[in-house]
Amino acid sequence: MLFQFADGQTVRFDQAFARDGVNYPADWLRACSPAERAAFGLAEIPAPAPFDDRYFLAPDRPRPLPDAKTARRAELAALRHTHETGGVAGLRTDRESQALLTGAALAATLDPAHTIDWKGADGWVTLDSAQMLAAARRVRAHVQACFSNERALAAAIDAAPDVASLLAIDLGRGWPNAA
C-alpha cells in the first residue's frame, strides 16, 4: 500500500522513512491502525490502475502502434496454436499427431486394402483406408481453418489505426468448433 503526506512525500508498507527529523522503521506503517495513520497525516493512495504492458507503457500511454501490433500478432499466433492442436472430433491434432496422420493417409492412398490401428483422443480404433483418409481430411480441414482464421484476424490487426482499435479486435471469433 502507498500513502502520502499533504506535502507530497510518499511512503509504503515495509519501507523505512524519515519525517521531521525522525527516522521510522520499515514496519512502522504496518503496525499503525488506519486511524493512527490518518492522525499522522497520511492518506492512502489508490493502487494504480492495472494495465497490460504488452500494449501500454502506462495506463494512459499506449505503446507505439508497430510494437503493439507485434504483441497482438504474437497473442494471435499462440491462440491459433492452441486451437490448432486442441483436437477435433475425437482426433488429436498436436503437431506429432498431424505428422503421423499424414503418413497413415499416404499408406491408405498407396494401399486401399490397408488397415491401421490408431490411438485417438478417445482410445484405440482400427481404421480402414477410407476411414483413415476421412480422418486425415477432417484434421487437415480443422488445421487449415485455424490458419485461415489467424490470417483474417492478422489482417484486422494490420489494418488497426490505433492501439484502442487494435485491442477491440475479438481474437476469440471465427475459430473452428473442436467438438
XYZ file of N, CA and C in Angstrom:
537
model
N 0.837 -1.176 0.000
C 0.000 0.000 0.000
C 0.877 1.233 0.000
N 0.392 2.245 -0.657
C 1.119 3.503 -0.769
C 0.330 4.589 -0.047
N 1.076 5.432 0.680
C 0.465 6.524 1.447
C 1.183 7.817 1.106
N 0.460 8.942 1.321
C 1.055 10.241 1.001
C 0.725 11.249 2.089
N 1.737 12.072 2.415
C 1.539 13.201 3.306
C 1.023 14.371 2.476
N 0.469 15.371 3.131
C -0.088 16.545 2.444
C 0.972 17.282 1.623
N 2.254 17.189 2.038
C 3.314 17.871 1.289
C 3.809 17.063 0.088
N 3.210 15.892 -0.141
C 3.555 15.088 -1.314
C 4.505 13.931 -1.047
N 5.136 13.880 0.123
C 6.029 12.765 0.427
C 5.209 11.475 0.448
N 5.719 10.459 -0.228
C 5.027 9.167 -0.246
C 5.856 8.136 0.499
N 5.142 7.229 1.130
C 5.763 6.111 1.843
C 4.892 4.875 1.606
N 5.491 3.709 1.774
C 4.737 2.472 1.577
C 5.044 1.500 2.699
N 4.182 0.517 2.827
C 4.421 -0.536 3.811
C 5.826 -1.096 3.620
N 6.434 -1.485 4.726
C 7.730 -2.163 4.733
C 8.856 -1.306 4.158
N 8.702 0.019 4.263
C 9.728 0.951 3.812
C 10.046 1.882 4.980
N 11.310 1.948 5.357
C 11.719 2.913 6.377
C 11.628 4.310 5.756
N 11.343 5.313 6.607
C 11.269 6.683 6.092
C 11.606 7.651 7.218
N 11.918 8.883 6.821
C 12.217 9.943 7.785
C 11.179 11.032 7.618
N 10.773 11.600 8.750
C 9.770 12.673 8.722
C 10.078 13.626 9.866
N 10.262 14.908 9.546
C 10.539 15.939 10.543
C 11.699 15.551 11.460
N 12.761 15.001 10.866
C 13.961 14.651 11.619
C 13.863 13.344 12.391
N 12.777 12.625 12.255
C 12.608 11.348 12.965
C 12.669 10.223 11.942
N 13.448 9.187 12.247
C 13.538 8.017 11.383
C 12.546 6.954 11.854
N 11.716 6.474 10.941
C 10.708 5.467 11.250
C 11.143 4.139 10.623
N 11.038 3.050 11.369
C 11.470 1.750 10.843
C 10.503 1.230 9.770
N 10.961 0.256 9.011
C 10.198 -0.286 7.884
C 8.841 -0.851 8.303
N 8.726 -1.349 9.520
C 7.455 -1.959 9.933
C 6.508 -0.977 10.633
N 6.883 0.297 10.721
C 6.086 1.269 11.474
C 4.684 1.439 10.889
N 4.572 1.639 9.547
C 3.254 1.844 8.932
C 2.348 0.640 9.113
N 2.918 -0.541 8.979
C 2.122 -1.756 9.091
C 1.587 -1.930 10.520
N 2.348 -1.450 11.504
C 1.932 -1.581 12.903
C 0.848 -0.580 13.292
N 0.680 0.472 12.509
C -0.318 1.506 12.817
C -1.701 1.093 12.321
N -2.706 1.530 13.024
C -4.077 1.325 12.559
C -4.387 2.380 11.489
N -5.444 2.181 10.718
C -5.830 3.219 9.747
C -6.081 4.575 10.418
N -6.679 4.562 11.605
C -6.936 5.822 12.312
C -5.625 6.492 12.728
N -4.643 5.704 13.174
C -3.349 6.273 13.565
C -2.621 6.862 12.352
N -2.701 6.178 11.219
C -2.063 6.711 10.010
C -2.727 8.031 9.607
N -4.049 8.096 9.690
C -4.768 9.325 9.333
C -4.392 10.454 10.295
N -4.297 10.163 11.578
C -3.926 11.175 12.569
C -2.497 11.676 12.342
N -1.645 10.802 11.774
C -0.257 11.154 11.478
C -0.175 12.008 10.205
N -1.293 12.127 9.495
C -1.338 12.939 8.285
C -1.135 12.157 6.998
N -1.306 10.836 7.074
C -1.130 10.004 5.888
C -2.466 9.652 5.265
N -2.537 9.770 3.963
C -3.721 9.357 3.215
C -3.299 8.225 2.286
N -4.137 7.203 2.240
C -3.836 6.087 1.347
C -4.039 6.522 -0.101
N -3.081 6.189 -0.932
C -3.175 6.482 -2.369
C -3.689 5.205 -3.038
N -4.742 5.330 -3.828
C -5.247 4.133 -4.505
C -4.164 3.514 -5.388
N -4.207 2.198 -5.478
C -3.252 1.490 -6.329
C -3.442 1.955 -7.770
N -2.354 2.060 -8.498
C -2.501 2.477 -9.892
C -3.335 1.460 -10.665
N -4.037 1.954 -11.649
C -4.863 1.071 -12.462
C -3.977 0.047 -13.147
N -4.397 -1.212 -13.128
C -3.591 -2.208 -13.824
C -3.656 -1.972 -15.334
N -2.591 -2.334 -16.014
C -2.582 -2.193 -17.460
C -1.735 -3.310 -18.049
N -1.991 -3.605 -19.281
C -1.279 -4.664 -19.989
C -0.034 -4.050 -20.612
N 1.130 -4.381 -20.053
C 2.357 -3.749 -20.535
C 2.791 -4.226 -21.916
N 2.085 -5.194 -22.482
C 2.360 -5.547 -23.873
C 1.870 -4.440 -24.805
N 0.853 -3.704 -24.355
C 0.206 -2.704 -25.201
C 0.308 -1.286 -24.671
N 0.706 -1.135 -23.398
C 0.760 0.192 -22.784
C 2.060 0.369 -22.014
N 2.586 1.583 -22.060
C 3.747 1.948 -21.253
C 3.304 2.396 -19.862
N 2.097 2.940 -19.789
C 1.451 3.373 -18.554
C -0.054 3.263 -18.822
N -0.891 3.320 -17.787
C -2.325 3.118 -18.025
C -2.921 4.003 -19.109
N -2.408 5.206 -19.258
C -2.968 6.129 -20.248
C -1.988 6.417 -21.391
N -0.980 5.555 -21.541
C 0.046 5.801 -22.564
C 0.299 4.531 -23.363
N -0.338 4.415 -24.545
C -0.144 3.211 -25.350
C 1.271 3.119 -25.915
N 1.693 1.898 -26.152
C 2.973 1.676 -26.830
C 2.856 2.173 -28.262
N 3.980 2.373 -28.933
C 3.904 2.720 -30.356
C 3.127 1.626 -31.102
N 2.314 2.029 -32.056
C 1.426 1.104 -32.749
C 2.164 -0.094 -33.350
N 3.325 0.066 -33.995
C 4.001 -1.127 -34.532
C 4.364 -2.147 -33.448
N 4.780 -1.664 -32.272
C 5.111 -2.578 -31.169
C 3.863 -3.279 -30.646
N 2.783 -2.549 -30.528
C 1.526 -3.130 -30.052
C 1.008 -4.166 -31.048
N 1.145 -3.887 -32.328
C 0.704 -4.846 -33.346
C 1.547 -6.117 -33.289
N 2.841 -5.986 -33.070
C 3.705 -7.160 -32.938
C 3.255 -8.017 -31.754
N 2.947 -7.386 -30.648
C 2.481 -8.125 -29.464
C 1.134 -8.793 -29.733
N 0.250 -8.096 -30.430
C -1.083 -8.659 -30.715
C -0.974 -9.842 -31.674
N -0.058 -9.741 -32.664
C 0.146 -10.869 -33.585
C 0.693 -12.086 -32.839
N 1.578 -11.862 -31.884
C 2.116 -12.972 -31.083
C 1.003 -13.608 -30.249
N 0.139 -12.790 -29.682
C -1.013 -13.292 -28.922
C -1.910 -14.128 -29.835
N -2.138 -13.639 -31.046
C -2.972 -14.345 -32.020
C -2.342 -15.675 -32.419
N -1.042 -15.690 -32.684
C -0.370 -16.933 -33.088
C -0.463 -17.984 -31.984
N -0.316 -17.570 -30.740
C -0.436 -18.514 -29.626
C -1.861 -19.059 -29.527
N -2.834 -18.212 -29.765
C -4.228 -18.644 -29.731
C -4.524 -19.628 -30.861
N -4.011 -19.323 -32.069
C -4.194 -20.247 -33.188
C -3.573 -21.604 -32.874
N -2.383 -21.602 -32.307
C -1.717 -22.864 -31.968
C -2.559 -23.666 -30.981
N -3.138 -22.995 -30.012
C -3.994 -23.675 -29.038
C -5.195 -24.314 -29.721
N -5.845 -23.582 -30.605
C -6.999 -24.137 -31.323
C -6.563 -25.244 -32.277
N -5.492 -24.994 -33.005
C -4.998 -25.969 -33.984
C -4.689 -27.309 -33.329
N -4.033 -27.285 -32.205
C -3.559 -28.518 -31.575
C -4.512 -29.045 -30.510
N -5.697 -28.456 -30.404
C -6.647 -28.846 -29.363
C -7.483 -30.070 -29.703
N -7.371 -30.592 -30.901
C -8.118 -31.787 -31.293
C -9.409 -31.448 -32.009
N -9.919 -32.458 -32.739
C -11.181 -32.303 -33.451
C -11.822 -33.675 -33.595
N -13.082 -33.770 -33.232
C -13.883 -34.981 -33.431
C -13.189 -36.246 -32.937
N -12.648 -36.215 -31.736
C -12.004 -37.401 -31.167
C -10.610 -37.665 -31.701
N -10.096 -36.798 -32.528
C -8.750 -36.955 -33.086
C -7.812 -35.932 -32.472
N -6.625 -36.382 -32.131
C -5.611 -35.436 -31.653
C -5.108 -34.635 -32.846
N -4.786 -33.379 -32.601
C -4.276 -32.526 -33.679
C -2.980 -31.835 -33.288
N -2.290 -32.359 -32.271
C -0.978 -31.804 -31.962
C -0.071 -32.058 -33.164
N 1.057 -31.407 -33.208
C 1.922 -31.474 -34.386
C 2.390 -32.907 -34.672
N 2.719 -33.672 -33.658
C 3.159 -35.057 -33.887
C 2.021 -35.892 -34.472
N 0.813 -35.733 -33.941
C -0.328 -36.485 -34.468
C -0.632 -36.089 -35.901
N -0.493 -34.800 -36.214
C -0.705 -34.373 -37.599
C 0.280 -35.079 -38.531
N 1.542 -35.170 -38.125
C 2.554 -35.826 -38.956
C 2.265 -37.316 -39.097
N 1.899 -37.980 -38.006
C 1.585 -39.412 -38.074
C 0.368 -39.663 -38.954
N -0.608 -38.791 -38.842
C -1.818 -38.932 -39.649
C -1.518 -38.750 -41.135
N -0.611 -37.859 -41.453
C -0.208 -37.667 -42.848
C 0.421 -38.944 -43.398
N 1.288 -39.571 -42.622
C 1.903 -40.830 -43.041
C 0.882 -41.937 -43.200
N -0.066 -42.020 -42.275
C -1.106 -43.049 -42.351
C -2.005 -42.809 -43.564
N -2.290 -41.546 -43.874
C -3.115 -41.232 -45.049
C -2.374 -41.608 -46.327
N -1.078 -41.386 -46.349
C -0.299 -41.791 -47.514
C -0.342 -43.311 -47.675
N -0.189 -44.045 -46.575
C -0.266 -45.509 -46.642
C -1.635 -45.953 -47.146
N -2.704 -45.274 -46.691
C -4.057 -45.624 -47.132
C -4.244 -45.323 -48.613
N -3.592 -44.293 -49.095
C -3.671 -43.953 -50.520
C -2.925 -44.990 -51.366
N -1.764 -45.424 -50.885
C -0.945 -46.387 -51.636
C -1.524 -47.791 -51.626
N -2.229 -48.138 -50.529
C -2.774 -49.497 -50.410
C -4.195 -49.406 -49.859
N -5.203 -49.365 -50.739
C -6.592 -49.231 -50.295
C -7.071 -50.368 -49.391
N -6.382 -51.504 -49.378
C -6.778 -52.630 -48.514
C -6.137 -52.514 -47.128
N -5.311 -51.540 -46.944
C -4.568 -51.358 -45.694
C -5.511 -50.981 -44.540
N -5.281 -51.543 -43.372
C -5.960 -51.099 -42.143
C -4.877 -50.649 -41.172
N -5.273 -49.829 -40.248
C -4.298 -49.291 -39.299
C -4.935 -49.223 -37.917
N -4.152 -49.586 -36.915
C -4.580 -49.396 -35.525
C -4.186 -47.971 -35.158
N -5.161 -47.204 -34.713
C -4.943 -45.781 -34.439
C -5.424 -45.467 -33.040
N -4.612 -44.743 -32.311
C -4.993 -44.324 -30.966
C -5.427 -42.868 -31.040
N -6.731 -42.651 -30.952
C -7.283 -41.307 -30.967
C -7.432 -40.770 -29.557
N -8.022 -39.624 -29.447
C -8.221 -38.991 -28.138
C -9.128 -39.837 -27.249
N -9.989 -40.658 -27.871
C -10.928 -41.487 -27.100
C -10.491 -42.939 -26.985
N -9.280 -43.282 -27.431
C -8.781 -44.656 -27.310
C -8.498 -45.278 -28.666
N -8.331 -46.603 -28.661
C -7.913 -47.345 -29.847
C -9.072 -47.624 -30.788
N -8.755 -47.532 -32.096
C -9.693 -47.913 -33.145
C -8.891 -48.544 -34.279
N -9.538 -49.400 -35.047
C -8.939 -49.918 -36.269
C -9.656 -49.242 -37.429
N -8.884 -48.618 -38.290
C -9.448 -47.857 -39.391
C -9.063 -48.501 -40.716
N -10.030 -48.574 -41.622
C -9.688 -48.996 -42.984
C -9.220 -47.754 -43.743
N -8.823 -47.936 -44.979
C -8.263 -46.830 -45.762
C -9.238 -45.662 -45.887
N -10.499 -45.952 -46.162
C -11.488 -44.879 -46.326
C -11.648 -44.095 -45.025
N -11.688 -44.788 -43.888
C -11.823 -44.107 -42.595
C -10.583 -43.271 -42.282
N -9.398 -43.828 -42.602
C -8.155 -43.090 -42.349
C -8.109 -41.813 -43.189
N -8.496 -41.917 -44.454
C -8.500 -40.732 -45.314
C -9.539 -39.709 -44.847
N -10.666 -40.190 -44.361
C -11.688 -39.279 -43.834
C -11.158 -38.548 -42.590
N -10.457 -39.284 -41.732
C -9.870 -38.662 -40.537
C -8.821 -37.634 -40.937
N -7.999 -37.977 -41.924
C -6.959 -37.048 -42.379
C -7.592 -35.786 -42.976
N -8.673 -35.967 -43.738
C -9.360 -34.804 -44.313
C -9.924 -33.906 -43.216
N -10.505 -34.534 -42.197
C -11.090 -33.749 -41.108
C -10.016 -32.951 -40.377
N -8.902 -33.587 -40.072
C -7.816 -32.891 -39.375
C -7.229 -31.798 -40.265
N -7.022 -32.113 -41.548
C -6.484 -31.108 -42.474
C -7.422 -29.904 -42.547
N -8.715 -30.153 -42.634
C -9.686 -29.055 -42.703
C -9.669 -28.225 -41.420
N -9.561 -28.907 -40.285
C -9.504 -28.207 -38.994
C -8.265 -27.312 -38.918
N -7.109 -27.882 -39.254
C -5.857 -27.117 -39.183
C -5.915 -25.937 -40.152
N -6.404 -26.189 -41.366
C -6.492 -25.106 -42.346
C -7.443 -24.007 -41.882
N -8.554 -24.391 -41.267
C -9.499 -23.391 -40.763
C -8.845 -22.528 -39.681
N -8.001 -23.135 -38.863
C -7.302 -22.371 -37.829
C -6.354 -21.351 -38.461
N -5.580 -21.793 -39.446
C -4.655 -20.864 -40.094
C -5.403 -19.791 -40.885
N -6.490 -20.161 -41.538
C -7.273 -19.168 -42.291
C -7.862 -18.119 -41.356
N -8.332 -18.552 -40.195
C -8.872 -17.595 -39.234
C -7.770 -16.692 -38.693
N -6.603 -17.276 -38.420
C -5.478 -16.443 -37.968
C -5.156 -15.390 -39.029
N -5.154 -15.786 -40.295
C -4.838 -14.839 -41.361
C -5.857 -13.699 -41.393
N -7.145 -14.025 -41.279
C -8.179 -12.988 -41.296
C -8.023 -12.035 -40.111
N -7.751 -12.588 -38.935
C -7.572 -11.733 -37.753
C -6.283 -10.926 -37.856
N -5.236 -11.500 -38.461
C -3.983 -10.766 -38.645
C -4.200 -9.574 -39.585
N -5.043 -9.750 -40.597
C -5.356 -8.630 -41.495
C -6.060 -7.512 -40.727
N -6.941 -7.877 -39.808
C -7.614 -6.870 -38.983
C -6.598 -6.154 -38.086
N -5.653 -6.910 -37.555
C -4.595 -6.308 -36.738
C -3.797 -5.322 -37.576
N -3.399 -5.745 -38.761
C -2.607 -4.873 -39.641
C -3.358 -3.594 -40.003
N -4.674 -3.674 -40.102
C -5.481 -2.514 -40.503
C -5.831 -1.590 -39.339
N -5.580 -2.020 -38.116
C -5.959 -1.198 -36.956
C -5.214 0.140 -36.986
N -5.952 1.255 -36.875
C -5.311 2.572 -36.961
C -4.693 3.049 -35.654
N -5.062 2.411 -34.528
C -4.534 2.833 -33.234
C -4.635 1.672 -32.253
N -4.037 1.840 -31.082
C -3.991 0.759 -30.099
C -5.393 0.423 -29.592
N -6.245 1.404 -29.407
C -7.611 1.120 -28.942
C -8.343 0.237 -29.949
N -8.232 0.550 -31.223
C -8.862 -0.275 -32.262
C -8.245 -1.661 -32.306
N -6.947 -1.722 -32.120
C -6.227 -2.996 -32.113
C -6.766 -3.911 -31.010
N -6.970 -3.351 -29.825
C -7.444 -4.153 -28.694
C -8.930 -4.457 -28.779
N -9.648 -3.742 -29.622
C -11.079 -4.009 -29.804
C -11.318 -5.225 -30.704
N -10.285 -5.697 -31.366
C -10.418 -6.874 -32.237
C -10.631 -8.099 -31.364
N -11.713 -8.813 -31.612
C -12.046 -10.010 -30.832
C -11.263 -11.199 -31.374
N -10.183 -11.554 -30.707
C -9.352 -12.669 -31.153
C -10.023 -14.020 -30.905
N -11.126 -14.041 -30.210
C -11.835 -15.285 -29.929
C -12.834 -15.680 -31.012
N -13.013 -14.844 -32.007
C -14.036 -15.124 -33.029
C -13.479 -15.950 -34.177
N -14.341 -16.757 -34.770
C -14.032 -17.422 -36.026
C -13.293 -18.741 -35.948
N -12.988 -19.218 -34.757
C -12.235 -20.482 -34.660
C -13.163 -21.656 -34.933
N -12.631 -22.708 -35.566
C -13.480 -23.857 -35.852
C -13.900 -24.566 -34.575
N -15.046 -25.162 -34.625
C -15.554 -25.916 -33.487
C -14.698 -27.174 -33.330
N -14.130 -27.353 -32.172
C -13.256 -28.503 -31.935
C -14.037 -29.718 -31.443
N -15.344 -29.676 -31.488
C -16.148 -30.795 -30.984
C -16.092 -31.979 -31.908
